[in-house]
Short mmCIF file of C-alpha atoms and ligand atoms in Angstrom, two decimals:
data_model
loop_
_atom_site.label_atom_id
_atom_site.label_comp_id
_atom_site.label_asym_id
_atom_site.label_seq_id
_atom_site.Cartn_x
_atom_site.Cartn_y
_atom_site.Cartn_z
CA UNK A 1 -80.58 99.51 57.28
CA UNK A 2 -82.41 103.11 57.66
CA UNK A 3 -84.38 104.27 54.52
CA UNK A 4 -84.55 107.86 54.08
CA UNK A 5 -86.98 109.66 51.32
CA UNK A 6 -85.84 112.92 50.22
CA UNK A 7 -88.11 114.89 47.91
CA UNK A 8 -86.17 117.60 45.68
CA UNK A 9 -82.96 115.34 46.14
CA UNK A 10 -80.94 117.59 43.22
CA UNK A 11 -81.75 120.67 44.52
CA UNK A 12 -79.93 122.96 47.35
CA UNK A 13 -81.04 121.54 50.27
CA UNK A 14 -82.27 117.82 49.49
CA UNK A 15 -78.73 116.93 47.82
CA UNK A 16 -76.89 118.20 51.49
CA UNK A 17 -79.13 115.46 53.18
CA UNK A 18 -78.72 112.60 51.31
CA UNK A 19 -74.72 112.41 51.55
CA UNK A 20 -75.08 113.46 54.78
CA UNK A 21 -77.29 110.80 55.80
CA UNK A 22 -75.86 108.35 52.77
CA UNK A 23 -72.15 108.73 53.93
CA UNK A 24 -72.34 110.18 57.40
CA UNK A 25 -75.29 108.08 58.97
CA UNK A 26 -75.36 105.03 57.16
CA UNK A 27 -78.81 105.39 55.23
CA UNK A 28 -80.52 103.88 52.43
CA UNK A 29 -81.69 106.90 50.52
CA UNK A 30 -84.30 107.68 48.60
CA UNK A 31 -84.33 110.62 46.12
CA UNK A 32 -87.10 112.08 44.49
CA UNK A 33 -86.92 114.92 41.65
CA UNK A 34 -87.69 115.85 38.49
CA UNK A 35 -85.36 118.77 37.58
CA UNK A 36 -88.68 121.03 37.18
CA UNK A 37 -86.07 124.29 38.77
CA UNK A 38 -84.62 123.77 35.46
CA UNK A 39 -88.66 124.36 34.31
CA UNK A 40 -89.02 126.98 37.05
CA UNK A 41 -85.84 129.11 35.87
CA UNK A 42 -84.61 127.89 32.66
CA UNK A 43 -80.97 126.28 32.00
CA UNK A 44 -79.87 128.38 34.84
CA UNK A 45 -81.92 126.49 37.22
CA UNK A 46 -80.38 123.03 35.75
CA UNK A 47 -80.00 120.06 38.65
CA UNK A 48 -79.21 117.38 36.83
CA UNK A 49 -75.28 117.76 37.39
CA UNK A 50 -75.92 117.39 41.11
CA UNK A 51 -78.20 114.20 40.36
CA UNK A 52 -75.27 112.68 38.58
CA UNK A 53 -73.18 113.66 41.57
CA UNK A 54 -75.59 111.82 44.20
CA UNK A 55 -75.52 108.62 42.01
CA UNK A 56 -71.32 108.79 41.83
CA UNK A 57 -70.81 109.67 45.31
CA UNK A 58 -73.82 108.20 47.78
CA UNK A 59 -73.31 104.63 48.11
CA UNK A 60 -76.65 102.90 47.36
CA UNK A 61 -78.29 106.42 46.19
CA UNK A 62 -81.56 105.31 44.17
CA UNK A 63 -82.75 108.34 42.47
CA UNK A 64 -86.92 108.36 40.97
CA UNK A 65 -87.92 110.36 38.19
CA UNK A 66 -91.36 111.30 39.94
CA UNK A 67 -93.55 114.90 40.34
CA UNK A 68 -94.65 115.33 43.45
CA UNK A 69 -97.82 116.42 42.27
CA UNK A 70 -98.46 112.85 40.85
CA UNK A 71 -100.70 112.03 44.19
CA UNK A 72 -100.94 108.31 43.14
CA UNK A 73 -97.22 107.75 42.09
CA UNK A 74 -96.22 109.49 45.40
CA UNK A 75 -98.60 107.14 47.27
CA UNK A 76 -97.16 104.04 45.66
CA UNK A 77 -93.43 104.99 45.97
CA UNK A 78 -94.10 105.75 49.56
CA UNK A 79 -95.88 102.69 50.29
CA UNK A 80 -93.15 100.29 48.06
CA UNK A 81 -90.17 101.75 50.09
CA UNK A 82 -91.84 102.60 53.23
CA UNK A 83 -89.41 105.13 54.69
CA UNK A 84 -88.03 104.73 58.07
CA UNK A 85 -87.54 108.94 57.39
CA UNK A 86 -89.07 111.48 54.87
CA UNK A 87 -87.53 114.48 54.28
CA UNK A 88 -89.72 117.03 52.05
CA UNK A 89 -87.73 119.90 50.21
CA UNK A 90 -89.21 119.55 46.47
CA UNK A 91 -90.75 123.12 45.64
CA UNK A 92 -91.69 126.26 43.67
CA UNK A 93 -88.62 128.07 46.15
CA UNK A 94 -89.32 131.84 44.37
CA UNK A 95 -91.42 134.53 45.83
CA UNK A 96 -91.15 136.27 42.54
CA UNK A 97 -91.74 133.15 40.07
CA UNK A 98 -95.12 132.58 41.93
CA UNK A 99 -97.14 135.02 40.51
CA UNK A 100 -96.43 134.32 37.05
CA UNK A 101 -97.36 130.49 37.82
CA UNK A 102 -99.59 130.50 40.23
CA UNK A 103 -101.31 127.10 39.64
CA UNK A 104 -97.64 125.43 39.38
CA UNK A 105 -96.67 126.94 42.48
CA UNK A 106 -99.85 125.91 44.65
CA UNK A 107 -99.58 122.65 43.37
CA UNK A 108 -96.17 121.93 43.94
CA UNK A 109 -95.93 123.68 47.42
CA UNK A 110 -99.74 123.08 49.03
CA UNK A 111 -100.85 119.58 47.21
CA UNK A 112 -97.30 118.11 46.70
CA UNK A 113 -97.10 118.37 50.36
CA UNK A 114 -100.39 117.22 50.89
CA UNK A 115 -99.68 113.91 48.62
CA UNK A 116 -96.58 113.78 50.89
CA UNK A 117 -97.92 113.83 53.67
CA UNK A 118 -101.02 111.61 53.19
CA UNK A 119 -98.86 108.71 51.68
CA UNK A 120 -96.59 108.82 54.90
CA UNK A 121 -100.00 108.51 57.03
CA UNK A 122 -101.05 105.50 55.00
CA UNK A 123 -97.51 103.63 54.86
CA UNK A 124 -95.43 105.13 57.55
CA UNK A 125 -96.93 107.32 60.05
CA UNK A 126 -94.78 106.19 62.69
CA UNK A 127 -91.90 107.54 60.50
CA UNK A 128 -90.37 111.18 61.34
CA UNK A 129 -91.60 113.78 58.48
CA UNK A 130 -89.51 117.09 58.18
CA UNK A 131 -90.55 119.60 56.13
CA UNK A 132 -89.00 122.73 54.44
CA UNK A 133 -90.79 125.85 54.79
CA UNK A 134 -90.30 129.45 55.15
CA UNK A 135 -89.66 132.48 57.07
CA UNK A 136 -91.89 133.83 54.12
CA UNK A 137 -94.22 132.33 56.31
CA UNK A 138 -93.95 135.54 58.21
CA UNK A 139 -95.01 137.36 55.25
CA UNK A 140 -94.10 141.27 55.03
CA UNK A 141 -95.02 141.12 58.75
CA UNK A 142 -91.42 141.52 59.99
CA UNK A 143 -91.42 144.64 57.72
CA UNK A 144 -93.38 146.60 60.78
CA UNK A 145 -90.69 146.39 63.62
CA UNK A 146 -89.14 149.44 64.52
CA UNK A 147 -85.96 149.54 62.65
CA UNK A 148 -83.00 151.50 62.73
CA UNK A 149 -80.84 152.83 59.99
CA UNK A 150 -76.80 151.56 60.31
CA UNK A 151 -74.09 152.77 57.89
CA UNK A 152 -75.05 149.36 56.12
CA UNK A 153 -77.63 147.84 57.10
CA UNK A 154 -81.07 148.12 59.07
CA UNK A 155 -81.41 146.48 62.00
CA UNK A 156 -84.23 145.80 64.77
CA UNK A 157 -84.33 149.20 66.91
CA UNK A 158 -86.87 147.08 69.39
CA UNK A 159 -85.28 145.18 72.26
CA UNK A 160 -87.96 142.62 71.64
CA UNK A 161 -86.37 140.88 68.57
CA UNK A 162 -82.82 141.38 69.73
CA UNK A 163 -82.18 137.50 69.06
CA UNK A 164 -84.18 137.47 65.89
CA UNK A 165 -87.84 136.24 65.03
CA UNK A 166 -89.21 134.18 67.13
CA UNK A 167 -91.96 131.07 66.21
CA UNK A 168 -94.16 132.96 67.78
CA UNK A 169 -94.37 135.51 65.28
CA UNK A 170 -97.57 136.21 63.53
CA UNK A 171 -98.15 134.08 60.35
CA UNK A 172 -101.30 135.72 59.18
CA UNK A 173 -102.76 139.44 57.90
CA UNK A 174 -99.73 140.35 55.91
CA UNK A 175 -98.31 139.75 51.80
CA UNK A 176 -96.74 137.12 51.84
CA UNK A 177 -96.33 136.52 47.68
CA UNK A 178 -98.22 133.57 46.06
CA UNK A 179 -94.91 131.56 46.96
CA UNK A 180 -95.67 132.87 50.84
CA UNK A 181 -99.23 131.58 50.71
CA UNK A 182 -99.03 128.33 49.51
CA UNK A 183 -95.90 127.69 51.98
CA UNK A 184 -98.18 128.91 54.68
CA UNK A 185 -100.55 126.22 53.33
CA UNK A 186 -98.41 123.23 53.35
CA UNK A 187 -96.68 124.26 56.73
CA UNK A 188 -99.93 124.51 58.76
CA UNK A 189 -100.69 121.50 57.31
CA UNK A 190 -97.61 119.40 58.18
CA UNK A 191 -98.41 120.95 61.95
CA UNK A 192 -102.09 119.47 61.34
CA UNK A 193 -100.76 115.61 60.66
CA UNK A 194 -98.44 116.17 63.87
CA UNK A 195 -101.40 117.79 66.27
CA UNK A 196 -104.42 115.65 64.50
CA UNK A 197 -102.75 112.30 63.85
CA UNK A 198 -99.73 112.55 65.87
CA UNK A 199 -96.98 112.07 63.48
CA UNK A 200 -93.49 112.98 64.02
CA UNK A 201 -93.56 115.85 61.46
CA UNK A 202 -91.51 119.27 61.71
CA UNK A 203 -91.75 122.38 59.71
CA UNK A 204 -88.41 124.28 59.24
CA UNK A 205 -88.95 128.23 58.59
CA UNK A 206 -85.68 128.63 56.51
CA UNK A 207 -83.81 132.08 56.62
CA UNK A 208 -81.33 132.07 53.82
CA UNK A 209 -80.02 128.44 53.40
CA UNK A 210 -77.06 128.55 50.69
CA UNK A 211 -73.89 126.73 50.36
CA UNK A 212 -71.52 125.14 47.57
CA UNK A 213 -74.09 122.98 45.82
CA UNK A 214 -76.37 126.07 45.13
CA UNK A 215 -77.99 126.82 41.60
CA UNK A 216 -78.41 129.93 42.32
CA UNK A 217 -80.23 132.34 40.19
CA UNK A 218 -81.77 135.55 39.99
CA UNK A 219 -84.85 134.81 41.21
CA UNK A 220 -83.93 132.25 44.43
CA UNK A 221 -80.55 131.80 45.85
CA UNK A 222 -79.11 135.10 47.37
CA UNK A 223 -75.88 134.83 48.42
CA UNK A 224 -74.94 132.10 45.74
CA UNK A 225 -76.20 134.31 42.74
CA UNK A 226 -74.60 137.35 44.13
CA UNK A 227 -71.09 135.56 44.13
CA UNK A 228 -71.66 134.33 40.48
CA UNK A 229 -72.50 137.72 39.51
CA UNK A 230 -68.95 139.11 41.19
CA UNK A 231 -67.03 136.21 39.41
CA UNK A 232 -68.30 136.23 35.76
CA UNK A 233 -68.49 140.42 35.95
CA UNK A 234 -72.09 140.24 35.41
CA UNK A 235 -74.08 142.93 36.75
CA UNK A 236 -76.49 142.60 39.95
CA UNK A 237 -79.81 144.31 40.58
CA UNK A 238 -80.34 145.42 44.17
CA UNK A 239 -84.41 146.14 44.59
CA UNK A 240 -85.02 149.13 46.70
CA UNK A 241 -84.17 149.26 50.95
CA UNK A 242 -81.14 151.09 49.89
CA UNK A 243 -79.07 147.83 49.62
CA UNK A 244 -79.49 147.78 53.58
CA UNK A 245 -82.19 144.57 53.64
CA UNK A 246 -80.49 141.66 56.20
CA UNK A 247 -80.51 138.27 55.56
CA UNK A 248 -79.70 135.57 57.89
CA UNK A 249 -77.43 132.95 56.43
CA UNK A 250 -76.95 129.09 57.13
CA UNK A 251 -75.14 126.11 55.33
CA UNK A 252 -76.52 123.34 54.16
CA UNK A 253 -74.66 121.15 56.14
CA UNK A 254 -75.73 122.68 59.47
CA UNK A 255 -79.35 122.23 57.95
CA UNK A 256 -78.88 118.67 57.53
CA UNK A 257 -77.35 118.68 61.27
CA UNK A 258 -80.32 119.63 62.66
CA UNK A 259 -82.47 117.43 60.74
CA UNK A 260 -80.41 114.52 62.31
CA UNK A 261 -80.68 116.12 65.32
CA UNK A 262 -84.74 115.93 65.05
CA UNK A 263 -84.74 112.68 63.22
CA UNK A 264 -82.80 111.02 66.77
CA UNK A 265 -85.37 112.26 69.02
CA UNK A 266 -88.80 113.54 66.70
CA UNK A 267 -91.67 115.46 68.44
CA UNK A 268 -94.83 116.33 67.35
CA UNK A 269 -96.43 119.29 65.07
CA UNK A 270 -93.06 121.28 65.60
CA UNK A 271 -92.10 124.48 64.21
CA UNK A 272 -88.62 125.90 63.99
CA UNK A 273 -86.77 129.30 62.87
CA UNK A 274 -84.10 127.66 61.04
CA UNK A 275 -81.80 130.61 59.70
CA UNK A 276 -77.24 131.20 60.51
CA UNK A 277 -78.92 133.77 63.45
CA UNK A 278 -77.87 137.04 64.09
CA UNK A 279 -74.13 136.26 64.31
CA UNK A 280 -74.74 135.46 60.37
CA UNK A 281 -76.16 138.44 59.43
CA UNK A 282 -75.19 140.54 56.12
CA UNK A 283 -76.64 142.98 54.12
CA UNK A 284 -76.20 143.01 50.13
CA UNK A 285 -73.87 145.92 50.53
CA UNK A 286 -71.77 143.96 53.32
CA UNK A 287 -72.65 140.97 50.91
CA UNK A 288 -71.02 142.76 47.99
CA UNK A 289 -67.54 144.11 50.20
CA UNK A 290 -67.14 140.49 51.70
CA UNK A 291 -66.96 139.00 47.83
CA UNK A 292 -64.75 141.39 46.54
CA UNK A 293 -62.34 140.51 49.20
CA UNK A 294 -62.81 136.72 47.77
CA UNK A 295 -62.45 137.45 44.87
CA UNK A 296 -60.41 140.77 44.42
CA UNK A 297 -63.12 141.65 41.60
CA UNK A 298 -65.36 144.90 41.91
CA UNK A 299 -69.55 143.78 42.24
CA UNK A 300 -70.74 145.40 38.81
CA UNK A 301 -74.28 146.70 40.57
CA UNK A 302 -77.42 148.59 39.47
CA UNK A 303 -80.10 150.16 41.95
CA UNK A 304 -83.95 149.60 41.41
CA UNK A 305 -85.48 151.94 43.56
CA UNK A 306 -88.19 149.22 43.87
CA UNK A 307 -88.26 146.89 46.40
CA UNK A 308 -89.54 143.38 45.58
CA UNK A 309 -93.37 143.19 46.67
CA UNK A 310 -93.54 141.25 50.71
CA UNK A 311 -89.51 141.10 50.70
CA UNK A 312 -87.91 141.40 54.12
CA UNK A 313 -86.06 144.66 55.41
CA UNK A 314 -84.19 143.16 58.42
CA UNK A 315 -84.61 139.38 58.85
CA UNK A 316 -82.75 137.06 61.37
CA UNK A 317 -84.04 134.03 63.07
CA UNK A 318 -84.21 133.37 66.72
CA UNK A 319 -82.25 130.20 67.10
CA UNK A 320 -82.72 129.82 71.18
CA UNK A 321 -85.84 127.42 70.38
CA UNK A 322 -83.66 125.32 68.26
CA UNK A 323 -80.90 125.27 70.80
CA UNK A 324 -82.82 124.60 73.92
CA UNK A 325 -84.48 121.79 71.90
CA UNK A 326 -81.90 120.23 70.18
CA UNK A 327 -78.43 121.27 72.65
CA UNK A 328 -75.73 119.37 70.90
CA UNK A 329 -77.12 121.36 67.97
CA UNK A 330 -75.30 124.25 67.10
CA UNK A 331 -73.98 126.55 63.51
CA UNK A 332 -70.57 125.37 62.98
CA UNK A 333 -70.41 127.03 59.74
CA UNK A 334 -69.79 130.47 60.04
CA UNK A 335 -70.85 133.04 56.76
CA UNK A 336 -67.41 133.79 55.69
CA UNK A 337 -66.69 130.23 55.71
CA UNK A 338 -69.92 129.51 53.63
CA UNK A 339 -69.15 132.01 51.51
CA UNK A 340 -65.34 130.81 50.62
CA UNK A 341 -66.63 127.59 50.09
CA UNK A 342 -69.49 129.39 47.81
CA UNK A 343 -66.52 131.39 45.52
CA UNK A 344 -64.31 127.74 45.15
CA UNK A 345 -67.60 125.67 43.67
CA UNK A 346 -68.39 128.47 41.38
CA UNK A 347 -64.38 128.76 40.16
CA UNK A 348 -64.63 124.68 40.18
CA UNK A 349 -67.95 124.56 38.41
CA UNK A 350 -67.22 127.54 35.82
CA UNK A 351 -63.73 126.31 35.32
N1 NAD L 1 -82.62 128.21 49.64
C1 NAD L 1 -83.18 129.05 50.45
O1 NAD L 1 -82.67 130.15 50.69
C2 NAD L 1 -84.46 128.69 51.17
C3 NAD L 1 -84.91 129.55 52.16
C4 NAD L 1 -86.06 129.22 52.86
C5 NAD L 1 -86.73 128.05 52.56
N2 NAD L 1 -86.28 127.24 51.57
C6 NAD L 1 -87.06 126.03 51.28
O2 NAD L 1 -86.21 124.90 51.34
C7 NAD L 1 -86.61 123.94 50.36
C8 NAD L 1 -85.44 123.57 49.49
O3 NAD L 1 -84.94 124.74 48.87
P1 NAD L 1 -83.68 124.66 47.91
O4 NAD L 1 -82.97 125.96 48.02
O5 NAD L 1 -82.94 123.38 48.14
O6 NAD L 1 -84.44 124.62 46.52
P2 NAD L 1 -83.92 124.01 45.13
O7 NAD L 1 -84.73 124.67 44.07
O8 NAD L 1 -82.43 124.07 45.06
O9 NAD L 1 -84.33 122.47 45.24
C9 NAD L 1 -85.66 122.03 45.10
C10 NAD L 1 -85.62 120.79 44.21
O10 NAD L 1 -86.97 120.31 44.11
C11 NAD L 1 -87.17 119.87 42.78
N3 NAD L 1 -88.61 119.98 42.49
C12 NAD L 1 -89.34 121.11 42.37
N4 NAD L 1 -90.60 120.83 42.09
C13 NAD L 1 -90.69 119.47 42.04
C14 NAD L 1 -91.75 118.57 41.78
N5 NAD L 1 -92.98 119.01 41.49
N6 NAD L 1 -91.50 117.25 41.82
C15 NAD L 1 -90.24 116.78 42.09
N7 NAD L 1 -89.18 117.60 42.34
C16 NAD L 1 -89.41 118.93 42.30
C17 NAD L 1 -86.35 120.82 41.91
O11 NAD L 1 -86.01 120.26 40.65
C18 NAD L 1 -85.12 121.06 42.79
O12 NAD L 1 -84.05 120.16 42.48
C19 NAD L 1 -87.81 124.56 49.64
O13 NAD L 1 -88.98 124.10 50.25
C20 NAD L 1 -87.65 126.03 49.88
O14 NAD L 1 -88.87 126.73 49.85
C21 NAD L 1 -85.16 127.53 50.87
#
């Protein structure tokens, strides 16, 4: 049997992968976390429910209490199961948190990945290593594309970026938030272990990932804290662009597709834009009308003329590297549908 490690196994992202490849592909998995988002954001931020959901519903699931920032624990866990697979998606996830814990956040995004990554080289190099990162990895740079204004939204005015951002995009001389540098950090050097030692590894520049199993909160998880904001009547702060700033949106599940797709035929030091494209655009004002029509409840909203420092005016991923890559590969979840699902877990989970 297939062993897969996944590293922040409660949160958004890591709990998608391991019933997907627990149930769907037959894997031993792994899980790794320590509930520090409930550290990062308070009770809010709490995983634990969707630990205890792992162990009831992923045959075999073995979950480890363990901080990724524990270099030696890392190291030995790595070594004792030696994954056939790692997948990496522990982290500090806020741009905003960062700059009030700045050591936390290096440490968890730079050296956790760097523990990660050096345990796989000692015990399973040969094994394929996907990591989470960014489009913050793009820092504010986005920000300088000609732009034009729509009735609710911007968009990119230059023919150029028509299908999005491309990989190509410049990485460096732009603010990127603490949370933006240390990503940058750990996904140049997840490139470096592919290039230098030729591992299998990946880095995944995430637009917006959301779906059902989202803890979202003010601070990280858009579309997910929005909703929970329209359903309990609480009142949500939009931070400057007018309400116009575009997000790119992409389920879970068609994260954990691709992964699959990468993990059946690796390559080397690989970098991909992994966001719903331009077809899953919105803006928080489109965000805002598409919820109410979920939920038949007015978005209680407040303006802050005051956009958040490096955030993203228009932001959509290229996919067409993914796709020419990976062809079977392809969204099947489209936004509305990811947000419907988004509205029933927070009326299951609130019920
Ligand atoms: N959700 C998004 O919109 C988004 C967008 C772009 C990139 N990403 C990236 O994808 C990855 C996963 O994001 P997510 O939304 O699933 O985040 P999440 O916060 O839902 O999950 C991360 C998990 O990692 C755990 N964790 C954090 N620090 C840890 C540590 N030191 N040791 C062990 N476990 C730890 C947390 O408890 C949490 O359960 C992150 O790398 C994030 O930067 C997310």
């Amino acid at each position: 049997m297939k062993t897969l490690l996944v590293t922040g196994s409660s949160g958004l992202i890591g709990s998608e992968v391991c019933g997907f490849f627990g149930r769907e592909r037959g894997f031993q998995v792994h899980g790794i976390d320590n509930n520090q988002r409930a550290v990062f954001f308070g009770p809010q931020g709490d995983t634990r429910w969707n630990q205890q959901r792992l162990e009831r519903e992923v045959p075999g699931f073995v979950h480890h209490e363990l901080d990724i920032r524990d270099r030696a624990g890392v190291r030995d866990l790595v070594a004792r199961v030696r994954p056939g697979v790692i997948i990496h998606t522990a982290a500090q996830p806020s741009h905003d948190r960062a700059a009030a814990i700045p050591f936390d956040d290096f440490d968890t995004n730079a050296t956790g990945t760097l523990n990660l990554l050096e345990a796989a080289r000692q015990s399973c190099p040969e094994s394929p290593f996907i990591h989470m990162s960014t489009n913050k990895v793009y820092g504010d740079a986005p920000n300088g594309i000609a732009l034009k204004e729509l009735d609710t939204r911007w968009d990119y005015a230059d023919a150029a970026y028509e299908h999005g951002i491309p990989e190509t995009f410049t990485i460096d001389q732009s603010t990127h938030s603490l949370f933006g540098a240390s990503k940058v950090a750990a996904d140049v050097m997840v490139q470096e272990y592919g290039r230098y030692f030729g591992m299998p590894t990946c880095c995944l520049r995430g637009g917006c990932l959301t779906g059902p199993n989202h803890a979202g909160v003010e601070l990280h998880g858009f579309l997910s804290y929005l909703i929970k904001c329209n359903l309990e009547g609480r009142t949500y702060t939009v931070f400057g662009y007018k309400g116009k700033q575009v997000r790119d949106n992409i389920h879970s599940l068609d994260v954990a597709r691709f992964m699959a797709a990468f993990v059946d035929a690796p390559r080397v030091g690989e970098v991909y834009n992994l966001g719903g494209g331009k077809a899953n655009t919105c803006s928080v004002l489109e965000a805002f009308a598409m919820t109410e029509q979920w939920s038949g409840k007015a978005q209680v909203q407040v303006y802050v003329d005051q956009p958040r420092t490096g955030d993203h005016i228009c932001y959509y991923s290229d996919l067409r590297k993914m796709r020419a890559h990976y062809p079977a590969w392809d969204i099947t979840k489209s936004l509305a549908a990811t947000m419907q699902e988004i509205v029933e877990a927070w009326t299951r989970r609130t019920a």
